[in-house]
Short mmCIF file of C-alpha atoms in Angstrom, two decimals:
data_model
loop_
_atom_site.label_atom_id
_atom_site.label_comp_id
_atom_site.label_asym_id
_atom_site.label_seq_id
_atom_site.Cartn_x
_atom_site.Cartn_y
_atom_site.Cartn_z
CA MET A 865 12.63 -3.40 1.27
CA LYS A 866 12.54 0.33 0.52
CA VAL A 867 10.00 2.32 -1.49
CA VAL A 868 11.29 5.28 -3.50
CA THR A 869 9.99 8.25 -5.38
CA PRO A 870 11.07 8.64 -9.03
CA LYS A 871 13.44 11.44 -7.99
CA GLU A 872 15.04 9.19 -5.38
CA MET A 873 15.39 6.39 -7.92
CA ALA A 874 17.13 8.78 -10.32
CA VAL A 875 19.61 9.73 -7.57
CA MET A 876 20.23 6.04 -6.82
CA ASP A 877 20.91 5.50 -10.54
CA ARG A 878 23.43 8.34 -10.52
CA HIS A 879 25.16 6.93 -7.46
CA ALA A 880 25.44 3.54 -9.19
CA VAL A 881 26.99 5.18 -12.25
CA ALA A 882 29.39 7.19 -10.10
CA ALA A 883 30.39 3.97 -8.34
CA GLY A 884 31.48 2.50 -11.66
CA THR A 885 28.47 0.92 -13.38
CA PRO A 886 27.79 2.62 -16.78
CA SER A 887 24.20 3.68 -17.25
CA ILE A 888 23.89 1.58 -20.42
CA GLU A 889 24.90 -1.46 -18.33
CA LEU A 890 22.03 -0.71 -15.93
CA MET A 891 19.70 -0.57 -18.95
CA GLU A 892 21.02 -3.90 -20.19
CA ARG A 893 20.52 -5.49 -16.79
CA ALA A 894 16.97 -4.14 -16.55
CA GLY A 895 16.01 -5.24 -20.03
CA HIS A 896 17.41 -8.75 -19.74
CA ALA A 897 15.88 -9.25 -16.27
CA CYS A 898 12.47 -8.12 -17.55
CA ALA A 899 12.80 -10.45 -20.55
CA GLU A 900 13.42 -13.40 -18.19
CA VAL A 901 10.20 -12.59 -16.32
CA ILE A 902 8.23 -12.24 -19.56
CA LYS A 903 9.55 -15.53 -20.94
CA VAL A 904 7.97 -17.49 -18.11
CA ASP A 905 4.52 -17.11 -19.73
CA LEU A 906 5.62 -17.53 -23.37
CA ASP A 907 5.38 -20.53 -25.66
CA GLU A 908 6.67 -21.09 -29.17
CA LYS A 909 3.57 -19.49 -30.66
CA ALA A 910 3.87 -16.28 -28.67
CA GLN A 911 3.90 -12.96 -30.52
CA ILE A 912 5.00 -9.99 -28.46
CA ILE A 913 4.46 -6.31 -29.25
CA ILE A 914 6.81 -3.93 -27.44
CA LEU A 915 5.94 -0.22 -27.45
CA CYS A 916 9.04 1.90 -26.72
CA GLY A 917 8.93 5.55 -25.75
CA PRO A 918 11.73 8.11 -26.16
CA GLY A 919 13.18 7.88 -22.62
CA ASN A 920 15.11 5.21 -20.80
CA ASN A 921 11.94 3.22 -20.16
CA GLY A 922 11.75 2.86 -23.96
CA GLY A 923 15.41 1.87 -23.94
CA ASP A 924 14.58 -0.94 -21.51
CA GLY A 925 11.92 -2.04 -23.98
CA LEU A 926 14.46 -2.13 -26.82
CA VAL A 927 16.74 -4.37 -24.74
CA ILE A 928 13.81 -6.62 -23.88
CA GLY A 929 12.97 -6.94 -27.56
CA ARG A 930 16.57 -7.80 -28.52
CA SER A 931 16.78 -10.40 -25.73
CA LEU A 932 13.53 -12.11 -26.68
CA ILE A 933 14.39 -12.15 -30.42
CA GLU A 934 17.79 -13.68 -29.66
CA ASP A 935 15.94 -16.41 -27.78
CA GLY A 936 13.82 -17.16 -30.83
CA TYR A 937 10.56 -15.39 -30.04
CA THR A 938 8.50 -13.36 -32.50
CA VAL A 939 8.68 -9.71 -31.45
CA HIS A 940 7.22 -6.58 -33.06
CA LEU A 941 9.08 -3.44 -31.91
CA PHE A 942 7.52 0.01 -32.18
CA LEU A 943 8.93 3.44 -31.33
CA THR A 944 6.33 5.94 -30.20
CA ALA A 945 8.56 8.94 -31.01
CA ASP A 946 11.03 9.97 -33.69
CA ARG A 947 14.44 8.35 -33.36
CA GLU A 948 16.18 11.70 -32.86
CA LYS A 949 14.17 12.22 -29.63
CA LEU A 950 15.49 9.07 -27.95
CA SER A 951 17.64 9.39 -24.86
CA GLU A 952 21.37 8.78 -25.16
CA ASP A 953 21.24 5.25 -23.77
CA SER A 954 18.17 4.43 -25.85
CA GLN A 955 20.08 5.52 -28.95
CA ILE A 956 22.80 3.01 -28.04
CA SER A 957 20.20 0.24 -27.52
CA LEU A 958 18.61 1.11 -30.89
CA LYS A 959 22.02 0.92 -32.58
CA ARG A 960 22.56 -2.56 -31.13
CA LEU A 961 19.24 -3.66 -32.58
CA GLU A 962 20.11 -2.25 -36.00
CA ASP A 963 23.52 -3.94 -35.91
CA LYS A 964 21.66 -7.24 -35.69
CA ASN A 965 19.29 -6.23 -38.51
CA ILE A 966 16.30 -6.36 -36.18
CA PRO A 967 13.44 -4.33 -37.70
CA ILE A 968 11.71 -1.61 -35.72
CA ARG A 969 8.78 0.58 -36.74
CA THR A 970 7.93 4.13 -35.73
CA LEU A 971 4.36 5.16 -34.95
CA GLN A 972 4.10 8.43 -36.87
CA ASP A 973 0.59 8.65 -38.27
CA ASP A 974 -2.81 6.95 -38.49
CA ALA A 975 -1.55 4.42 -41.01
CA ASP A 976 1.10 3.25 -38.53
CA LEU A 977 -1.55 2.93 -35.84
CA GLU A 978 -3.66 0.85 -38.21
CA ASP A 979 -0.70 -1.47 -38.72
CA LEU A 980 -0.29 -1.74 -34.97
CA SER A 981 -3.99 -2.51 -34.59
CA LEU A 982 -3.77 -5.32 -37.16
CA ILE A 983 -0.72 -6.87 -35.51
CA MET A 984 -2.50 -6.73 -32.15
CA LYS A 985 -5.20 -9.03 -33.51
CA ARG A 986 -2.72 -11.90 -33.68
CA ALA A 987 -0.41 -10.87 -30.82
CA THR A 988 -0.42 -12.69 -27.48
CA HIS A 989 1.37 -10.06 -25.33
CA VAL A 990 1.82 -6.28 -25.36
CA VAL A 991 4.71 -4.74 -23.42
CA ASP A 992 4.30 -1.11 -22.37
CA ALA A 993 7.70 0.67 -22.24
CA ILE A 994 6.41 4.04 -23.38
CA PHE A 995 6.84 6.29 -20.36
CA GLY A 996 8.76 5.61 -17.20
CA THR A 997 8.23 6.80 -13.67
CA GLY A 998 9.18 10.39 -14.42
CA LEU A 999 5.77 11.67 -15.45
CA VAL A 1000 4.69 14.72 -13.48
CA ASP A 1001 1.69 17.01 -13.76
CA LYS A 1002 2.27 17.71 -17.42
CA GLU A 1003 -0.17 16.98 -20.22
CA ILE A 1004 0.64 13.95 -22.37
CA PRO A 1005 0.47 14.62 -26.13
CA ALA A 1006 -2.93 13.73 -27.55
CA SER A 1007 -1.29 11.40 -30.07
CA TYR A 1008 -0.70 8.90 -27.24
CA ASN A 1009 -4.41 8.60 -26.41
CA ARG A 1010 -5.03 6.37 -29.43
CA ILE A 1011 -2.11 4.14 -28.46
CA PHE A 1012 -3.42 3.86 -24.91
CA ASP A 1013 -6.89 3.00 -26.21
CA LEU A 1014 -5.51 0.29 -28.47
CA VAL A 1015 -3.52 -1.25 -25.62
CA ASN A 1016 -6.42 -1.13 -23.17
CA ASP A 1017 -8.69 -2.79 -25.74
CA PHE A 1018 -6.17 -5.61 -26.16
CA ASP A 1019 -7.77 -8.63 -24.47
CA ARG A 1020 -4.61 -10.68 -23.82
CA GLU A 1021 -1.74 -10.00 -21.45
CA LYS A 1022 -0.56 -6.45 -21.03
CA ILE A 1023 2.80 -6.01 -19.28
CA ALA A 1024 4.14 -2.65 -18.07
CA ILE A 1025 7.80 -1.96 -17.42
CA ASP A 1026 8.41 -0.23 -14.07
CA ILE A 1027 5.08 1.59 -14.12
CA PRO A 1028 2.11 1.72 -16.54
CA SER A 1029 2.31 4.62 -18.98
CA GLY A 1030 0.12 7.59 -18.08
CA LEU A 1031 0.47 6.97 -14.36
CA ARG A 1032 2.44 9.42 -12.28
CA GLY A 1033 5.37 7.67 -10.64
CA ASP A 1034 5.20 9.85 -7.54
CA ILE A 1035 1.55 9.91 -6.44
CA GLY A 1036 -0.20 7.23 -8.52
CA LEU A 1037 -2.67 9.54 -10.27
CA THR A 1038 -3.09 9.46 -14.02
CA ILE A 1039 -2.41 12.35 -16.35
CA GLY A 1040 -5.44 11.98 -18.56
CA LYS A 1041 -5.55 8.43 -19.85
CA GLY A 1042 -3.31 5.58 -18.74
CA ILE A 1043 -2.62 1.94 -19.54
CA PHE A 1044 -4.26 -0.72 -17.36
CA ALA A 1045 -1.60 -3.42 -17.09
CA ASP A 1046 -2.26 -7.01 -16.11
CA LYS A 1047 1.27 -7.19 -14.76
CA THR A 1048 3.97 -4.63 -13.96
CA ILE A 1049 7.64 -5.56 -13.74
CA VAL A 1050 9.04 -3.11 -11.18
CA ILE A 1051 12.73 -2.34 -11.54
CA GLN A 1052 14.85 -2.39 -8.37
CA ASN A 1053 12.43 -0.77 -5.90
CA TYR A 1054 8.71 -0.12 -5.65
CA LYS A 1055 7.89 3.39 -6.69
CA THR A 1056 5.44 5.38 -4.59
CA GLY A 1057 3.18 5.80 -7.61
CA CYS A 1058 2.71 2.00 -7.85
CA LEU A 1059 1.26 1.95 -4.35
CA LEU A 1060 -0.72 5.18 -4.00
CA ASN A 1061 -4.19 6.15 -5.22
CA ASP A 1062 -4.94 4.60 -8.64
CA GLY A 1063 -1.54 2.93 -8.82
CA PRO A 1064 -2.57 -0.59 -7.72
CA ASP A 1065 -5.49 -0.63 -10.21
CA TYR A 1066 -3.23 0.27 -13.12
CA THR A 1067 -0.24 -1.90 -12.20
CA GLY A 1068 -2.14 -5.16 -11.76
CA ASP A 1069 0.13 -7.90 -10.36
CA THR A 1070 3.66 -6.68 -9.59
CA ILE A 1071 6.97 -8.47 -9.90
CA LEU A 1072 10.10 -6.89 -8.49
CA ILE A 1073 13.48 -7.38 -10.20
CA ASP A 1074 16.93 -6.54 -8.82
CA ILE A 1075 19.54 -4.95 -11.09
CA GLY A 1076 22.15 -4.34 -8.44
CA ILE A 1077 21.49 -0.74 -7.40
CA ASP A 1078 22.15 0.02 -3.72
CA GLU A 1079 18.93 1.27 -2.13
CA ASN A 1080 20.93 2.54 0.85
CA SER A 1081 22.97 4.91 -1.27
CA ILE A 1082 20.53 7.70 -0.37
CA PRO A 1083 18.77 8.59 2.91
CA ASN A 1084 15.26 7.16 2.72
CA GLU A 1085 12.86 5.99 5.41
CA LYS A 1086 10.05 4.55 3.25
CA TYR A 1087 9.59 0.79 3.39
CA TYR A 1088 7.43 -1.99 1.94
CA THR A 1089 6.45 -4.31 4.79
CA GLN A 1090 7.63 -7.89 4.69
CA GLU A 1091 6.79 -10.44 7.41
CA SER A 1092 10.48 -10.66 8.30
CA ASP A 1093 10.42 -6.97 9.24
CA LEU A 1094 7.95 -7.55 12.08
CA LYS A 1095 8.76 -8.28 15.72
CA PHE A 1096 5.40 -9.92 16.39
CA PRO A 1097 4.26 -12.59 17.13
CA GLN A 1098 6.79 -13.62 19.74
CA LYS A 1099 7.27 -17.00 21.33
CA ARG A 1100 5.49 -17.19 24.65
CA LYS A 1101 7.23 -18.20 27.85
CA LYS A 1102 5.82 -21.12 29.78
CA ASN A 1103 5.69 -19.44 33.19
CA THR A 1104 3.19 -16.67 32.32
CA HIS A 1105 -0.41 -15.62 32.92
CA LYS A 1106 -3.05 -13.64 31.05
CA TYR A 1107 -1.89 -10.22 32.25
CA ASP A 1108 1.51 -10.84 30.66
CA TYR A 1109 -0.30 -10.69 27.32
CA GLY A 1110 -2.11 -7.47 27.90
CA SER A 1111 -5.25 -6.21 29.51
CA VAL A 1112 -6.98 -4.20 26.80
CA VAL A 1113 -9.76 -1.75 27.61
CA VAL A 1114 -12.13 -1.01 24.72
CA ILE A 1115 -14.55 1.93 24.80
CA ALA A 1116 -16.92 1.34 21.91
CA GLY A 1117 -20.44 1.05 20.60
CA SER A 1118 -23.65 3.04 20.64
CA LYS A 1119 -27.28 2.41 19.82
CA GLY A 1120 -27.40 1.05 16.26
CA MET A 1121 -23.66 0.24 16.28
CA SER A 1122 -23.34 -2.34 19.02
CA GLY A 1123 -21.40 -4.67 16.75
CA ALA A 1124 -18.41 -2.36 16.51
CA GLY A 1125 -17.28 -3.07 20.06
CA ILE A 1126 -17.78 -6.80 19.64
CA LEU A 1127 -15.61 -6.88 16.52
CA SER A 1128 -12.90 -4.89 18.29
CA ILE A 1129 -13.02 -7.28 21.23
CA GLU A 1130 -12.58 -10.26 18.94
CA GLY A 1131 -9.76 -8.53 17.05
CA ALA A 1132 -7.93 -7.96 20.32
CA LEU A 1133 -8.54 -11.49 21.65
CA LYS A 1134 -7.68 -13.28 18.42
CA SER A 1135 -4.41 -11.37 18.07
CA GLY A 1136 -3.31 -12.69 21.45
CA GLY A 1137 -4.64 -10.20 23.99
CA GLY A 1138 -4.73 -11.80 27.45
CA LEU A 1139 -7.85 -10.03 28.75
CA VAL A 1140 -10.28 -7.61 27.08
CA THR A 1141 -12.73 -5.40 28.94
CA CYS A 1142 -15.25 -3.50 26.86
CA TYR A 1143 -17.15 -0.43 28.11
CA VAL A 1144 -20.44 0.17 26.32
CA PRO A 1145 -23.37 2.55 26.88
CA GLN A 1146 -26.08 1.25 29.23
CA ASP A 1147 -28.68 1.14 26.45
CA ILE A 1148 -26.78 -1.51 24.46
CA TYR A 1149 -25.37 -3.49 27.40
CA ILE A 1150 -27.77 -6.45 27.07
CA PRO A 1151 -27.39 -7.00 23.29
CA VAL A 1152 -23.60 -6.69 23.57
CA VAL A 1153 -23.43 -9.18 26.44
CA ALA A 1154 -25.60 -11.57 24.45
CA ARG A 1155 -23.28 -11.50 21.43
CA ALA A 1156 -19.84 -10.78 22.84
CA PRO A 1157 -17.24 -13.56 23.28
CA ALA A 1158 -17.57 -15.30 26.65
CA GLU A 1159 -13.93 -14.46 27.36
CA ALA A 1160 -14.54 -10.70 27.39
CA LEU A 1161 -15.71 -8.56 30.32
CA ILE A 1162 -18.53 -6.13 29.46
CA LYS A 1163 -19.13 -2.99 31.55
CA THR A 1164 -21.18 0.14 31.08
CA TYR A 1165 -20.22 3.83 30.99
CA ASP A 1166 -21.54 7.24 30.10
CA CYS A 1167 -19.74 9.71 27.88
CA ASN A 1168 -18.30 11.49 30.94
CA ILE A 1169 -16.14 8.51 31.77
CA THR A 1170 -12.57 9.35 32.74
CA SER A 1171 -9.42 7.32 33.05
CA ASP A 1172 -10.09 7.23 36.82
CA ASP A 1173 -13.32 5.33 36.20
CA ILE A 1174 -11.39 2.46 34.65
CA LYS A 1175 -8.44 2.61 37.01
CA HIS A 1176 -9.35 -0.69 38.63
CA ASP A 1177 -8.86 -2.53 35.32
CA ARG A 1178 -5.33 -3.88 35.05
CA LYS A 1179 -5.07 -2.25 31.67
CA LYS A 1180 -2.05 -1.94 29.39
CA VAL A 1181 -3.66 -0.20 26.45
CA ILE A 1182 -6.94 1.60 25.73
CA LEU A 1183 -8.89 1.60 22.47
CA ILE A 1184 -11.58 4.22 22.01
CA GLY A 1185 -13.82 5.04 19.08
CA PRO A 1186 -15.35 2.10 17.20
CA GLY A 1187 -19.06 2.80 16.84
CA ILE A 1188 -19.33 5.37 19.66
CA GLY A 1189 -21.21 7.71 17.34
CA ARG A 1190 -21.10 11.48 17.00
CA ALA A 1191 -24.27 12.49 18.84
CA LYS A 1192 -22.52 12.89 22.20
CA ASN A 1193 -19.31 14.73 23.01
CA TYR A 1194 -16.48 12.35 23.79
CA SER A 1195 -13.76 14.96 23.76
CA PHE A 1196 -13.84 15.01 27.54
CA ILE A 1197 -12.67 11.43 27.93
CA LEU A 1198 -10.12 11.83 25.14
CA GLU A 1199 -8.52 14.70 26.99
CA HIS A 1200 -8.32 12.61 30.15
CA LEU A 1201 -6.83 9.64 28.32
CA LEU A 1202 -4.21 11.87 26.70
CA GLU A 1203 -3.22 13.16 30.13
CA GLY A 1204 -2.41 9.63 31.24
CA SER A 1205 0.51 7.35 30.43
CA LEU A 1206 -1.10 4.29 28.89
CA PRO A 1207 -0.96 3.75 25.10
CA VAL A 1208 -4.17 4.84 23.39
CA VAL A 1209 -5.57 3.66 20.05
CA ILE A 1210 -8.09 6.11 18.56
CA ASP A 1211 -10.29 4.79 15.78
CA ALA A 1212 -13.38 5.68 13.74
CA ASP A 1213 -15.73 8.09 15.60
CA GLY A 1214 -12.99 8.63 18.15
CA ILE A 1215 -11.06 10.48 15.43
CA HIS A 1216 -14.10 12.70 14.83
CA HIS A 1217 -14.09 13.69 18.53
CA LEU A 1218 -10.30 14.01 18.57
CA ALA A 1219 -10.59 16.84 16.03
CA VAL A 1220 -12.18 18.99 18.76
CA VAL A 1221 -9.19 18.55 21.11
CA VAL A 1222 -6.43 17.77 18.62
CA ASP A 1223 -4.05 20.28 20.19
CA SER A 1224 -4.09 18.13 23.33
CA LEU A 1225 -1.89 15.73 21.42
CA LYS A 1226 0.94 18.27 21.49
CA GLU A 1227 0.82 18.47 25.28
CA SER A 1228 0.41 14.70 25.76
CA LYS A 1229 3.23 12.28 26.61
CA THR A 1230 0.92 9.34 26.03
CA PRO A 1231 1.80 6.99 23.15
CA VAL A 1232 -1.03 7.34 20.62
CA VAL A 1233 -1.97 5.68 17.32
CA ILE A 1234 -4.82 6.96 15.16
CA THR A 1235 -6.36 4.87 12.39
CA PRO A 1236 -8.18 7.15 9.93
CA HIS A 1237 -9.19 6.51 6.37
CA PHE A 1238 -8.67 9.40 3.98
CA ALA A 1239 -12.06 11.10 4.64
CA GLU A 1240 -11.51 10.97 8.42
CA PHE A 1241 -7.98 12.27 8.07
CA SER A 1242 -9.24 15.10 5.87
CA LYS A 1243 -11.63 16.25 8.59
CA LEU A 1244 -9.03 15.84 11.31
CA ILE A 1245 -6.46 18.09 9.65
CA ASP A 1246 -9.03 20.32 7.88
CA VAL A 1247 -7.54 19.76 4.43
CA PRO A 1248 -9.67 18.74 1.40
CA ARG A 1249 -9.41 15.06 0.60
CA GLU A 1250 -8.42 15.88 -2.99
CA ASP A 1251 -5.38 17.79 -1.71
CA ILE A 1252 -4.38 14.91 0.53
CA LEU A 1253 -4.56 12.48 -2.42
CA LYS A 1254 -2.02 14.62 -4.23
CA ASP A 1255 0.48 14.36 -1.36
CA PRO A 1256 -0.58 11.65 1.12
CA ILE A 1257 2.99 10.99 2.18
CA GLY A 1258 3.65 14.64 2.95
CA TYR A 1259 0.45 15.19 4.96
CA GLY A 1260 0.69 11.91 6.86
CA GLN A 1261 4.35 12.40 7.69
CA LYS A 1262 3.84 16.01 8.78
CA PHE A 1263 0.99 15.17 11.14
CA ALA A 1264 2.75 12.17 12.72
CA MET A 1265 5.91 14.19 13.40
CA GLU A 1266 4.19 17.40 14.50
CA TYR A 1267 1.81 15.73 16.93
CA GLN A 1268 4.10 12.78 17.80
CA VAL A 1269 1.48 10.11 17.07
CA VAL A 1270 1.55 7.01 14.95
CA VAL A 1271 -0.76 7.43 11.95
CA VAL A 1272 -2.32 4.43 10.24
CA LEU A 1273 -3.73 5.98 7.03
CA LYS A 1274 -6.00 3.25 5.73
CA GLY A 1275 -6.29 2.32 2.06
CA TYR A 1276 -5.49 -0.51 -0.31
CA ARG A 1277 -1.82 -0.04 0.56
CA THR A 1278 -2.25 1.29 4.06
CA MET A 1279 0.56 3.57 5.22
CA ILE A 1280 1.92 3.57 8.77
CA PHE A 1281 3.67 6.83 9.72
CA GLY A 1282 6.07 6.87 12.63
CA THR A 1283 6.88 9.80 14.87
CA ASN A 1284 10.44 10.07 13.49
CA GLY A 1285 9.41 10.38 9.86
CA GLU A 1286 9.56 6.72 8.84
CA ILE A 1287 6.80 5.35 6.57
CA TRP A 1288 5.78 1.74 6.01
CA PHE A 1289 3.54 0.70 3.13
CA ASN A 1290 1.58 -2.41 3.94
CA SER A 1291 1.96 -5.27 1.46
CA THR A 1292 -1.12 -7.36 2.34
CA GLY A 1293 -4.88 -7.02 1.89
CA ASN A 1294 -7.41 -7.12 -0.94
CA PRO A 1295 -10.52 -5.22 -2.09
CA GLY A 1296 -12.83 -7.75 -0.40
CA MET A 1297 -11.76 -6.20 2.91
CA ALA A 1298 -13.63 -2.99 2.05
CA THR A 1299 -16.52 -4.19 4.18
CA GLY A 1300 -18.31 -2.98 7.30
CA GLY A 1301 -16.49 -3.75 10.56
CA SER A 1302 -13.12 -4.46 8.97
CA GLY A 1303 -11.66 -1.34 10.56
CA ASP A 1304 -13.06 -2.26 13.99
CA VAL A 1305 -11.23 -5.58 13.81
CA LEU A 1306 -8.00 -3.81 12.84
CA ALA A 1307 -8.25 -1.35 15.73
CA GLY A 1308 -8.81 -4.25 18.14
CA MET A 1309 -5.82 -6.10 16.72
CA ILE A 1310 -3.50 -3.13 17.12
CA ALA A 1311 -4.61 -2.69 20.75
CA GLY A 1312 -4.37 -6.42 21.40
CA ILE A 1313 -0.83 -6.60 20.02
CA ALA A 1314 0.25 -3.42 21.85
CA GLY A 1315 -0.91 -4.98 25.10
CA GLN A 1316 1.65 -7.73 24.66
CA ASN A 1317 4.56 -5.43 25.52
CA VAL A 1318 4.88 -4.32 21.87
CA ASN A 1319 5.35 -0.59 21.27
CA LEU A 1320 2.55 1.16 19.38
CA PHE A 1321 4.46 1.67 16.17
CA GLU A 1322 5.42 -2.02 15.97
CA ALA A 1323 1.88 -2.99 16.97
CA ALA A 1324 0.44 -0.82 14.20
CA ARG A 1325 2.71 -2.37 11.56
CA ALA A 1326 2.01 -5.91 12.71
CA GLY A 1327 -1.72 -5.33 13.13
CA VAL A 1328 -2.10 -3.91 9.65
CA PHE A 1329 0.03 -6.65 8.09
CA TYR A 1330 -1.73 -9.63 9.72
CA HIS A 1331 -5.14 -8.04 9.29
CA GLY A 1332 -4.44 -7.91 5.56
CA LYS A 1333 -2.87 -11.37 5.53
CA ALA A 1334 -5.95 -12.83 7.20
CA GLY A 1335 -8.13 -11.18 4.55
CA ASP A 1336 -5.85 -12.60 1.83
CA TYR A 1337 -6.10 -16.08 3.34
CA TYR A 1338 -9.87 -15.99 3.17
CA ALA A 1339 -9.92 -14.49 -0.33
CA GLU A 1340 -7.53 -17.15 -1.61
CA HIS A 1341 -9.73 -19.96 -0.30
CA PHE A 1342 -13.24 -18.56 -0.71
CA GLY A 1343 -13.05 -15.42 -2.86
CA GLN A 1344 -13.39 -11.72 -2.07
CA SER A 1345 -17.14 -11.22 -2.49
CA THR A 1346 -18.15 -13.19 0.65
CA LEU A 1347 -15.43 -11.72 2.85
CA THR A 1348 -16.73 -10.08 6.04
CA ALA A 1349 -15.14 -8.69 9.20
CA HIS A 1350 -15.75 -12.07 10.88
CA SER A 1351 -13.96 -13.77 7.98
CA ILE A 1352 -10.85 -11.78 8.93
CA ILE A 1353 -11.22 -12.77 12.60
CA GLU A 1354 -11.65 -16.46 11.81
CA SER A 1355 -8.68 -16.43 9.40
CA LEU A 1356 -6.28 -15.00 11.99
CA LYS A 1357 -5.73 -18.49 13.44
CA TYR A 1358 -4.18 -19.55 10.13
CA VAL A 1359 -1.82 -16.59 9.73
CA LEU A 1360 -0.79 -15.91 13.34
CA LYS A 1361 0.88 -19.23 14.04
#
């Protein structure tokens, strides 16, 4: 399933029209499909308010209103702009309403807003079809702020069409105020603004509808991960041994952060890694041995360790970074690892040390995946976090392609950037996973999966997906507030069947 920017969606629309589907027909399909979704939660006492803006998003709202009224529901239709300002297709939809003598009001002044406020007191649903996905960095007229306030104060179900009004469809940041929807009905394809930054908080639950537009009509390498897209887990052969499923070497931990390595070990083991060897500093060796899984091998190192020092391990992949701290210089070992041929996963403090030798990536032929959150990525590329938030796709894609590394840019909808420009938005996970150690588990999972003869890009996609799915499993059964890194580890056995 592909993810598109508003501009890409507009091009897809034009291709559909050029292929023989009139644009008004696309509006009809969208409106009727949205109405079918809305009807699922309605009963005979339902009263629905539909707020329609001047563009085609408002036209979709007009079709929704006509469809619901024809099915016998009570609907209050409001235009948020003068009729003359409506788009061409919205004018046609308005005419079809008027031909059926369906009343529609226009919100022109404070008196109209008072009427809307009174109707809201007895309404059961509000449908936001004011602005579509085409909002850019342009100020919204102040007259809409009162409408947004009224909708946000509404304490029953708020449904947005395609994207909540006030939210930019490209980067998921609001332009001033925006509508917080309980549910968003997304038309045809997820828009990048639904998934980035504030998008998930404003969209609420999302439901995708298909109106028959070909997503392959334009070149686009942005995807929304589904389990069917993944090549892991694979069925195991009977005649195998532990080394067939990867020998993972983990370099992790420091005084005060001994748990990071343990969580990474468990992430690697529980995702199917055949053997995990963890190198830790001498001063935390005893507490790590006492707490680490019995299946893991624990060895010691100093920060001058090189790939030669671990050459006797039958390793397939190396993970470095969880909890190693920033007090010592680990750039030396990173340079040595990047001169080798084994896949390397660089996480957490490892990314801090990578920034010192980042140009080594350009000389390296070693497969590498880095797993930064936005603050770590900001320091790595020396770009303010606020700038990255305005173009996370551009910055992530540029770095992955320039340095030929897989980038796992962590967030609510984590993005995985491939070295050829492809981008995958993860579809699993929940806010309860914003907890200490969650990233250590993920890094271990990616390394553990990569060790099973899975290339790093595939391992990153699968690790992120099942990490989130394990968190979702726990949250569904026990809630988000008690979710810990160990909750994710324990839940893997239910999602990695």
